[in-house]
mmCIF file of C-alpha atoms and ligand atoms in Angstrom:
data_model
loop_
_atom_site.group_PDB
_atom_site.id
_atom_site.type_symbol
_atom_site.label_atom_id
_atom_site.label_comp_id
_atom_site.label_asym_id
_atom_site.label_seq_id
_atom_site.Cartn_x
_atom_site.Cartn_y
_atom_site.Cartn_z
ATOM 1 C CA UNK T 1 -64.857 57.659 36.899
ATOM 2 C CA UNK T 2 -65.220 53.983 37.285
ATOM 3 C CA UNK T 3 -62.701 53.535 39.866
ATOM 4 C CA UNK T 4 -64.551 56.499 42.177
ATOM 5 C CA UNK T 5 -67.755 54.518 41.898
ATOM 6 C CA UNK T 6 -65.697 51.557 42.873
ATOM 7 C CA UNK T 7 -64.821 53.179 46.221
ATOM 8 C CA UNK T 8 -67.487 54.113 47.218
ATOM 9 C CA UNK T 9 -69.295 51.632 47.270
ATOM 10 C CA UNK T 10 -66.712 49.860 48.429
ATOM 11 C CA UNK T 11 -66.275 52.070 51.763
ATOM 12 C CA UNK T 12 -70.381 51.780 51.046
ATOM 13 C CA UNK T 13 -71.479 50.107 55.018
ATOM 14 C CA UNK T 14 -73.691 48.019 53.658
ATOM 15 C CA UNK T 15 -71.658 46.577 51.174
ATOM 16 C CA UNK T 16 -68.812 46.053 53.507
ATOM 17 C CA UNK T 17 -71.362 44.190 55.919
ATOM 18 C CA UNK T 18 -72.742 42.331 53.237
ATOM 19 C CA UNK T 19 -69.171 41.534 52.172
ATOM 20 C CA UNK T 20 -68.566 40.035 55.457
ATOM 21 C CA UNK T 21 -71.588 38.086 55.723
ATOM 22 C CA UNK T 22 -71.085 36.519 51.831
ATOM 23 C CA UNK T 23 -67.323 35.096 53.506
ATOM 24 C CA UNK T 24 -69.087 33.914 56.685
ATOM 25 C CA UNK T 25 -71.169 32.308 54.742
ATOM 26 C CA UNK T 26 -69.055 31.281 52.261
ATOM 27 C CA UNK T 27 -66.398 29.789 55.042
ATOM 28 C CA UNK T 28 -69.669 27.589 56.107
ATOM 29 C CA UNK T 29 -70.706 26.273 52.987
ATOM 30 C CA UNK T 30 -74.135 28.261 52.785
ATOM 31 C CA UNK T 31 -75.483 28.769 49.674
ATOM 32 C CA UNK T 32 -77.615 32.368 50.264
ATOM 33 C CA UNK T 33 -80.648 33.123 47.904
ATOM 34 C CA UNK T 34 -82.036 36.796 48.365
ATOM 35 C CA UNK T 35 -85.275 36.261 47.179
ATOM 36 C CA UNK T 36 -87.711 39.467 45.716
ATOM 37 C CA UNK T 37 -91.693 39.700 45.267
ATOM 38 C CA UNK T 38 -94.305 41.653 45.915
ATOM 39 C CA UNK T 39 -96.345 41.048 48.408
ATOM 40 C CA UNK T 40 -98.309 38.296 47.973
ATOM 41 C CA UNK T 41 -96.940 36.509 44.693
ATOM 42 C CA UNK T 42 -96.094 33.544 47.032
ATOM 43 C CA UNK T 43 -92.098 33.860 48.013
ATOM 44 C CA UNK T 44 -93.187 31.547 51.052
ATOM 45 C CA UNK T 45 -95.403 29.228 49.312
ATOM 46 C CA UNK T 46 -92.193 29.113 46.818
ATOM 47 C CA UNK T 47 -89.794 28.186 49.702
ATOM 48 C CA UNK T 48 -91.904 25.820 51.209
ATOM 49 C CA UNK T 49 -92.502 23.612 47.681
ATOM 50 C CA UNK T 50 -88.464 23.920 47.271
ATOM 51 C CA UNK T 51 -87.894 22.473 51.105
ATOM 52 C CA UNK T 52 -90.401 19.966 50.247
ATOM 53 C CA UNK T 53 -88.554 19.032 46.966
ATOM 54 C CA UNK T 54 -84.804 19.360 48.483
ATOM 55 C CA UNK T 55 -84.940 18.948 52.187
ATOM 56 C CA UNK T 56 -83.701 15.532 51.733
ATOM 57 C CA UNK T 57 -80.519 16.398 50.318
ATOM 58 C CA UNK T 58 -79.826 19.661 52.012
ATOM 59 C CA UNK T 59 -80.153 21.310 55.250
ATOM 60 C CA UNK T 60 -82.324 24.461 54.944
ATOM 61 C CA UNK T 61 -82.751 27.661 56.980
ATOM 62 C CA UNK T 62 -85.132 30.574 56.434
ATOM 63 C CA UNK T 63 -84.733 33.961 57.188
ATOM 64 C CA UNK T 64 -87.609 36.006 57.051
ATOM 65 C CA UNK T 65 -87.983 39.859 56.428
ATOM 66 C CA UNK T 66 -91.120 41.832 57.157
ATOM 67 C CA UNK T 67 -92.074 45.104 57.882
ATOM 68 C CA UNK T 68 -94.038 43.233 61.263
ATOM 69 C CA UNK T 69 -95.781 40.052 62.223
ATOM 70 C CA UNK T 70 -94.430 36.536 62.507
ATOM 71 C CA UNK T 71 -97.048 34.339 60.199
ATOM 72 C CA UNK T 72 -94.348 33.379 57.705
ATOM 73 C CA UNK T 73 -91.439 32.452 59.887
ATOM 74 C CA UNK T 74 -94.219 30.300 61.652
ATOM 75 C CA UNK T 75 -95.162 28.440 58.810
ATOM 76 C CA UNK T 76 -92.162 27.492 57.686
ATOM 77 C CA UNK T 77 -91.121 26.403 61.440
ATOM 78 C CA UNK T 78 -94.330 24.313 61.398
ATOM 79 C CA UNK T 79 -92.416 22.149 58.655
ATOM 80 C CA UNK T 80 -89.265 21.732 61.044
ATOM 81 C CA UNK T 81 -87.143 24.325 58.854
ATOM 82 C CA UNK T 82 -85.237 26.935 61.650
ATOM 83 C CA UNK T 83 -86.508 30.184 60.383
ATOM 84 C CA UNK T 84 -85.970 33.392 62.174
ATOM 85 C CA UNK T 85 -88.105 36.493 62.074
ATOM 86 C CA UNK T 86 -86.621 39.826 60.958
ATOM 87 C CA UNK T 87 -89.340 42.378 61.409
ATOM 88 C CA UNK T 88 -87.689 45.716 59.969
ATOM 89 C CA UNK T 89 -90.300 48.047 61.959
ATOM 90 C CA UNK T 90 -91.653 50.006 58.729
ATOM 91 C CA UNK T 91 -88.634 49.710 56.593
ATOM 92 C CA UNK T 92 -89.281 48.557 53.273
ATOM 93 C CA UNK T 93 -86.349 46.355 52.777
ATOM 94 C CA UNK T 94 -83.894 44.500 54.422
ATOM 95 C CA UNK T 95 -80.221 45.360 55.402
ATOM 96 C CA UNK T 96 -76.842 43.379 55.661
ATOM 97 C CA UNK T 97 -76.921 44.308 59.289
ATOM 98 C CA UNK T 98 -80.130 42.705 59.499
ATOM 99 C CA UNK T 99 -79.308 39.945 57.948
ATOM 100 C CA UNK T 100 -75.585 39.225 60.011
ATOM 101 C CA UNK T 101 -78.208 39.499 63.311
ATOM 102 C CA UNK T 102 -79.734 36.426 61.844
ATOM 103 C CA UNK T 103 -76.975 34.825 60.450
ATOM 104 C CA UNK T 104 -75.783 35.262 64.130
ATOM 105 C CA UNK T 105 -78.525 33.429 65.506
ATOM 106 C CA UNK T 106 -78.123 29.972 63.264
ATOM 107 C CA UNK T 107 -76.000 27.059 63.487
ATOM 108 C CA UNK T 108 -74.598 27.833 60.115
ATOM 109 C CA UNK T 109 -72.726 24.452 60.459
ATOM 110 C CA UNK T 110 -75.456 22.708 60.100
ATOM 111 C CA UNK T 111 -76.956 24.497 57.446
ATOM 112 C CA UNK T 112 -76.552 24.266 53.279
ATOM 113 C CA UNK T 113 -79.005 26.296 51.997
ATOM 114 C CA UNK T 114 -81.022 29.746 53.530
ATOM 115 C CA UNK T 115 -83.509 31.333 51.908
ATOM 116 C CA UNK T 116 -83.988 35.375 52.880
ATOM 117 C CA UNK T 117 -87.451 35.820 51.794
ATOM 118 C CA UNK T 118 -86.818 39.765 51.651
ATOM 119 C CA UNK T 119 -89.788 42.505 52.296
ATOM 120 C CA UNK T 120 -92.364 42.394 49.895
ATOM 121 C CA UNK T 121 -91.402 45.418 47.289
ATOM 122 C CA UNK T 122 -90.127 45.571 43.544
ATOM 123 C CA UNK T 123 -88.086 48.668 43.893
ATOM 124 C CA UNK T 124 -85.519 49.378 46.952
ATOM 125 C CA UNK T 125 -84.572 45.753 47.334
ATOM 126 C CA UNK T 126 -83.034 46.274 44.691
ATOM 127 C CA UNK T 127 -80.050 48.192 45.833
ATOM 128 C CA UNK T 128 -78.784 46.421 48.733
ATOM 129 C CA UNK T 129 -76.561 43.477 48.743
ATOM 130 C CA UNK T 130 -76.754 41.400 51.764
ATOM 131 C CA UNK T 131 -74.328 39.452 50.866
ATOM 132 C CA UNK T 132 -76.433 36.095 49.440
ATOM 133 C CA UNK T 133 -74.953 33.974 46.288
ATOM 134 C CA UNK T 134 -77.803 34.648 44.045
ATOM 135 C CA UNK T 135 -80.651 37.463 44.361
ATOM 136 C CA UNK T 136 -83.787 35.540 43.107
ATOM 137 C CA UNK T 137 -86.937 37.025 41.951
ATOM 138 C CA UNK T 138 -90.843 35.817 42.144
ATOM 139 C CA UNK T 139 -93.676 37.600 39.871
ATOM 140 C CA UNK T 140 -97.329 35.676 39.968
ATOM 141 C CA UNK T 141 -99.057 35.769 37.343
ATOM 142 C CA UNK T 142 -102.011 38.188 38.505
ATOM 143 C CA UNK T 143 -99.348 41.373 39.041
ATOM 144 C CA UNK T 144 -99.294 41.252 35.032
ATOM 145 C CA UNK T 145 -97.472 40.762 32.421
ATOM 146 C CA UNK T 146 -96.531 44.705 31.947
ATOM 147 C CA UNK T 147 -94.597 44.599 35.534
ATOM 148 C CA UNK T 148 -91.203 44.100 33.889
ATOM 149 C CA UNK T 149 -91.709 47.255 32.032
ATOM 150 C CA UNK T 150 -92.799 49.114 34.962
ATOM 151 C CA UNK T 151 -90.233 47.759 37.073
ATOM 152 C CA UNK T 152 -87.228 47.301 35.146
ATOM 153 C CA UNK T 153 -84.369 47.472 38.027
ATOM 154 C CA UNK T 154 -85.591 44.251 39.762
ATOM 155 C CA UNK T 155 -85.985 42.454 36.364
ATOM 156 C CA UNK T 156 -82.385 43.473 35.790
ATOM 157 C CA UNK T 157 -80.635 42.668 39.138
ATOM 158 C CA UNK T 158 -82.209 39.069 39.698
ATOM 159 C CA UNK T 159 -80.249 36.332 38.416
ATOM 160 C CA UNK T 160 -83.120 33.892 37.848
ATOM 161 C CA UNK T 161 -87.036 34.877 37.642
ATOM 162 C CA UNK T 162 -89.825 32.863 38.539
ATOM 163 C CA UNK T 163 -92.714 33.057 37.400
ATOM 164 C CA UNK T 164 -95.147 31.584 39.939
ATOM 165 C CA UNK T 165 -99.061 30.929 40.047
ATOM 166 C CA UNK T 166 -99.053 29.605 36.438
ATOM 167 C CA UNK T 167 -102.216 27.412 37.234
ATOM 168 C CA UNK T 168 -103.922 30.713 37.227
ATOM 169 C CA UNK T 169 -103.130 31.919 33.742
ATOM 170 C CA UNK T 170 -106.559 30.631 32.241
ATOM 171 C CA UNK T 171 -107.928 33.164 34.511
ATOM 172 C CA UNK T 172 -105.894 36.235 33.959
ATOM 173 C CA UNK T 173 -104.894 38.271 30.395
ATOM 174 C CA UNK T 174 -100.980 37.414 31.292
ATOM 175 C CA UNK T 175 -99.543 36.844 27.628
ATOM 176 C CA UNK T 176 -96.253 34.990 28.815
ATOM 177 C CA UNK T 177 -95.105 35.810 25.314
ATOM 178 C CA UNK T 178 -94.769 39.370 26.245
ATOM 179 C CA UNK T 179 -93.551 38.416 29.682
ATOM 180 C CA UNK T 180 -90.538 36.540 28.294
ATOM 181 C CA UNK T 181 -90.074 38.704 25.276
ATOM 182 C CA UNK T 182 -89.778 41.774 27.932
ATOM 183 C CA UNK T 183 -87.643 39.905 30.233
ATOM 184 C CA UNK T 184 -85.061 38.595 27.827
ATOM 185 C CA UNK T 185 -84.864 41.909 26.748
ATOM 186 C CA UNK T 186 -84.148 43.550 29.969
ATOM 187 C CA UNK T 187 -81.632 39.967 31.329
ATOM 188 C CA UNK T 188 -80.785 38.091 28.771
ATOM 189 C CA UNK T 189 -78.873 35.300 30.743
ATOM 190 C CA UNK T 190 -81.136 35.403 33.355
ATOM 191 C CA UNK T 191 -83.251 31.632 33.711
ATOM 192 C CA UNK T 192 -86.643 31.605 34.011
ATOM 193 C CA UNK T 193 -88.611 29.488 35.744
ATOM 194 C CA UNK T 194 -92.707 29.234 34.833
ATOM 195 C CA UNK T 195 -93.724 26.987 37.830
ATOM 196 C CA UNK T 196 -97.419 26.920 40.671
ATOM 197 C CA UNK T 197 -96.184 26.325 43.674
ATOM 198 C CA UNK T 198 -99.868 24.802 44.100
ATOM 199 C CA UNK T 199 -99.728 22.491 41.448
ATOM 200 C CA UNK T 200 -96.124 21.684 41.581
ATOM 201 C CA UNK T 201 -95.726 22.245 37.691
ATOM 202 C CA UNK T 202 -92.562 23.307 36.753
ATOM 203 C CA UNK T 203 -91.192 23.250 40.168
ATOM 204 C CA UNK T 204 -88.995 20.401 39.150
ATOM 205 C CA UNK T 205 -87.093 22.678 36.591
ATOM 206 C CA UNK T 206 -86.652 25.215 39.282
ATOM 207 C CA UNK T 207 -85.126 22.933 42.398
ATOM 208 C CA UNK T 208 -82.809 21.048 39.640
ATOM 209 C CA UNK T 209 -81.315 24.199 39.058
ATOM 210 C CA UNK T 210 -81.304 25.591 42.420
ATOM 211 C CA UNK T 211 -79.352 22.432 43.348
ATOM 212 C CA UNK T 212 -76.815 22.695 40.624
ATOM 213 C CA UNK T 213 -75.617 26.292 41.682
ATOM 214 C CA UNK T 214 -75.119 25.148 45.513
ATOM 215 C CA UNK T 215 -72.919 21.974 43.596
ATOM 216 C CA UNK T 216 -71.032 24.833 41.432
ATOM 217 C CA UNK T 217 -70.565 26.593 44.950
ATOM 218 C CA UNK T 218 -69.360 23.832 46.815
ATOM 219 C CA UNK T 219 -67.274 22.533 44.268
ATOM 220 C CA UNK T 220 -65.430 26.338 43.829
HETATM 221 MG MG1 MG H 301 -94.067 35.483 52.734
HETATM 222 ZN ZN1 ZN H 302 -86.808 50.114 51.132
#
């Protein structure tokens, strides 16, 4: 039974794409975050405090999905990051074919890290691989502390959750007790990452480790 779910997916197109595009990028020596949110719990904001803390030591890129408009592939071009614009016209998530169009598009040789700031959505995300290293996910603290429980499959996919806009927490009834208690339940091994991208707390913690996976990568 195993094996036939193991064919399909791998005769799956998206996979196969996605396969190709994890070699590409793997031949290049691009380390590929697919990172999840909602909208608004501050994926760009996050991006643009980790270029700020890392773009010294590595080359970054940005590839940004949206269901339409440009605002966030402008603001991270506006810090002299290339960046280019997917908008998926209504889809709620992006695709590996997407993503090779982009990957198309960038002087991957000059690049060591991209960030694919996916559409903003908790569910569908979920299921596609675009072929990244790591699929990242972002919850702010005003979505709630109950989201992991409503929203279980992203909590389980993402190999590291951040938990952004703690400078807010006086304001909101977020017990980050039951946050971490529900997410260590649900991903164990997944690290977590309590961090405002305003503030800079915790963002430290966060770019430290980001750095040591693209090391790991690099040194593979
Ligand atoms: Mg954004
Ligand atoms: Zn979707």
């Amino acid at each position: 039974m195993a094996q036939i779910d193991l064919e399909q997916k791998i005769l799956d197109k998206n996979d196969r794409l996605a396969q190709e595009n994890h070699e590409l990028l793997k031949e290049k020596q691009v380390y590929t975050v697919d990172l999840l949110a909602s909208p608004g719990a501050g994926k760009t904001s996050v991006i643009l405090a980790t270029i700020h803390a890392l773009g010294d030591r590595y080359k970054i890129a940005v590839i940004e999905g949206d269901i339409a408009s440009d605002v966030d592939a402008v603001a991270i071009k506006e810090e002299g990051i290339p960046a280019v614009q997917i908008n998926t016209g209504g889809a709620c998530h992006l695709e590996a074919d997407m993503v090779k169009r982009a990957l198309d598009v960038l002087d991957l040789d000059e690049i060591d890290l991209i960030f694919i700031e996916n559409v903003g959505n908790l569910i569908c995300p979920t299921d596609f691989y675009l072929g990244e290293d790591k699929k990242i996910m972002i919850l702010s603290v005003p979505e709630g502390d109950d989201k992991p429980l409503k929203y279980p499959g992203i909590f389980q996919v993402s190999q590291a959750i951040i938990l952004n806009k703690t400078d807010t927490l006086p304001a909101f009834d977020f017990s980050t007790d039951a946050f971490t208690d529900s997410i260590k339940q649900l991903n164990p091994t997944a690290p977590y990452f309590p961090l405002s991208s305003t503030t800079g707390d915790g963002v430290d913690a966060w770019v430290e480790w980001l750095a040591d996976q693209i090391e790991e990568a690099k040194a593979q």
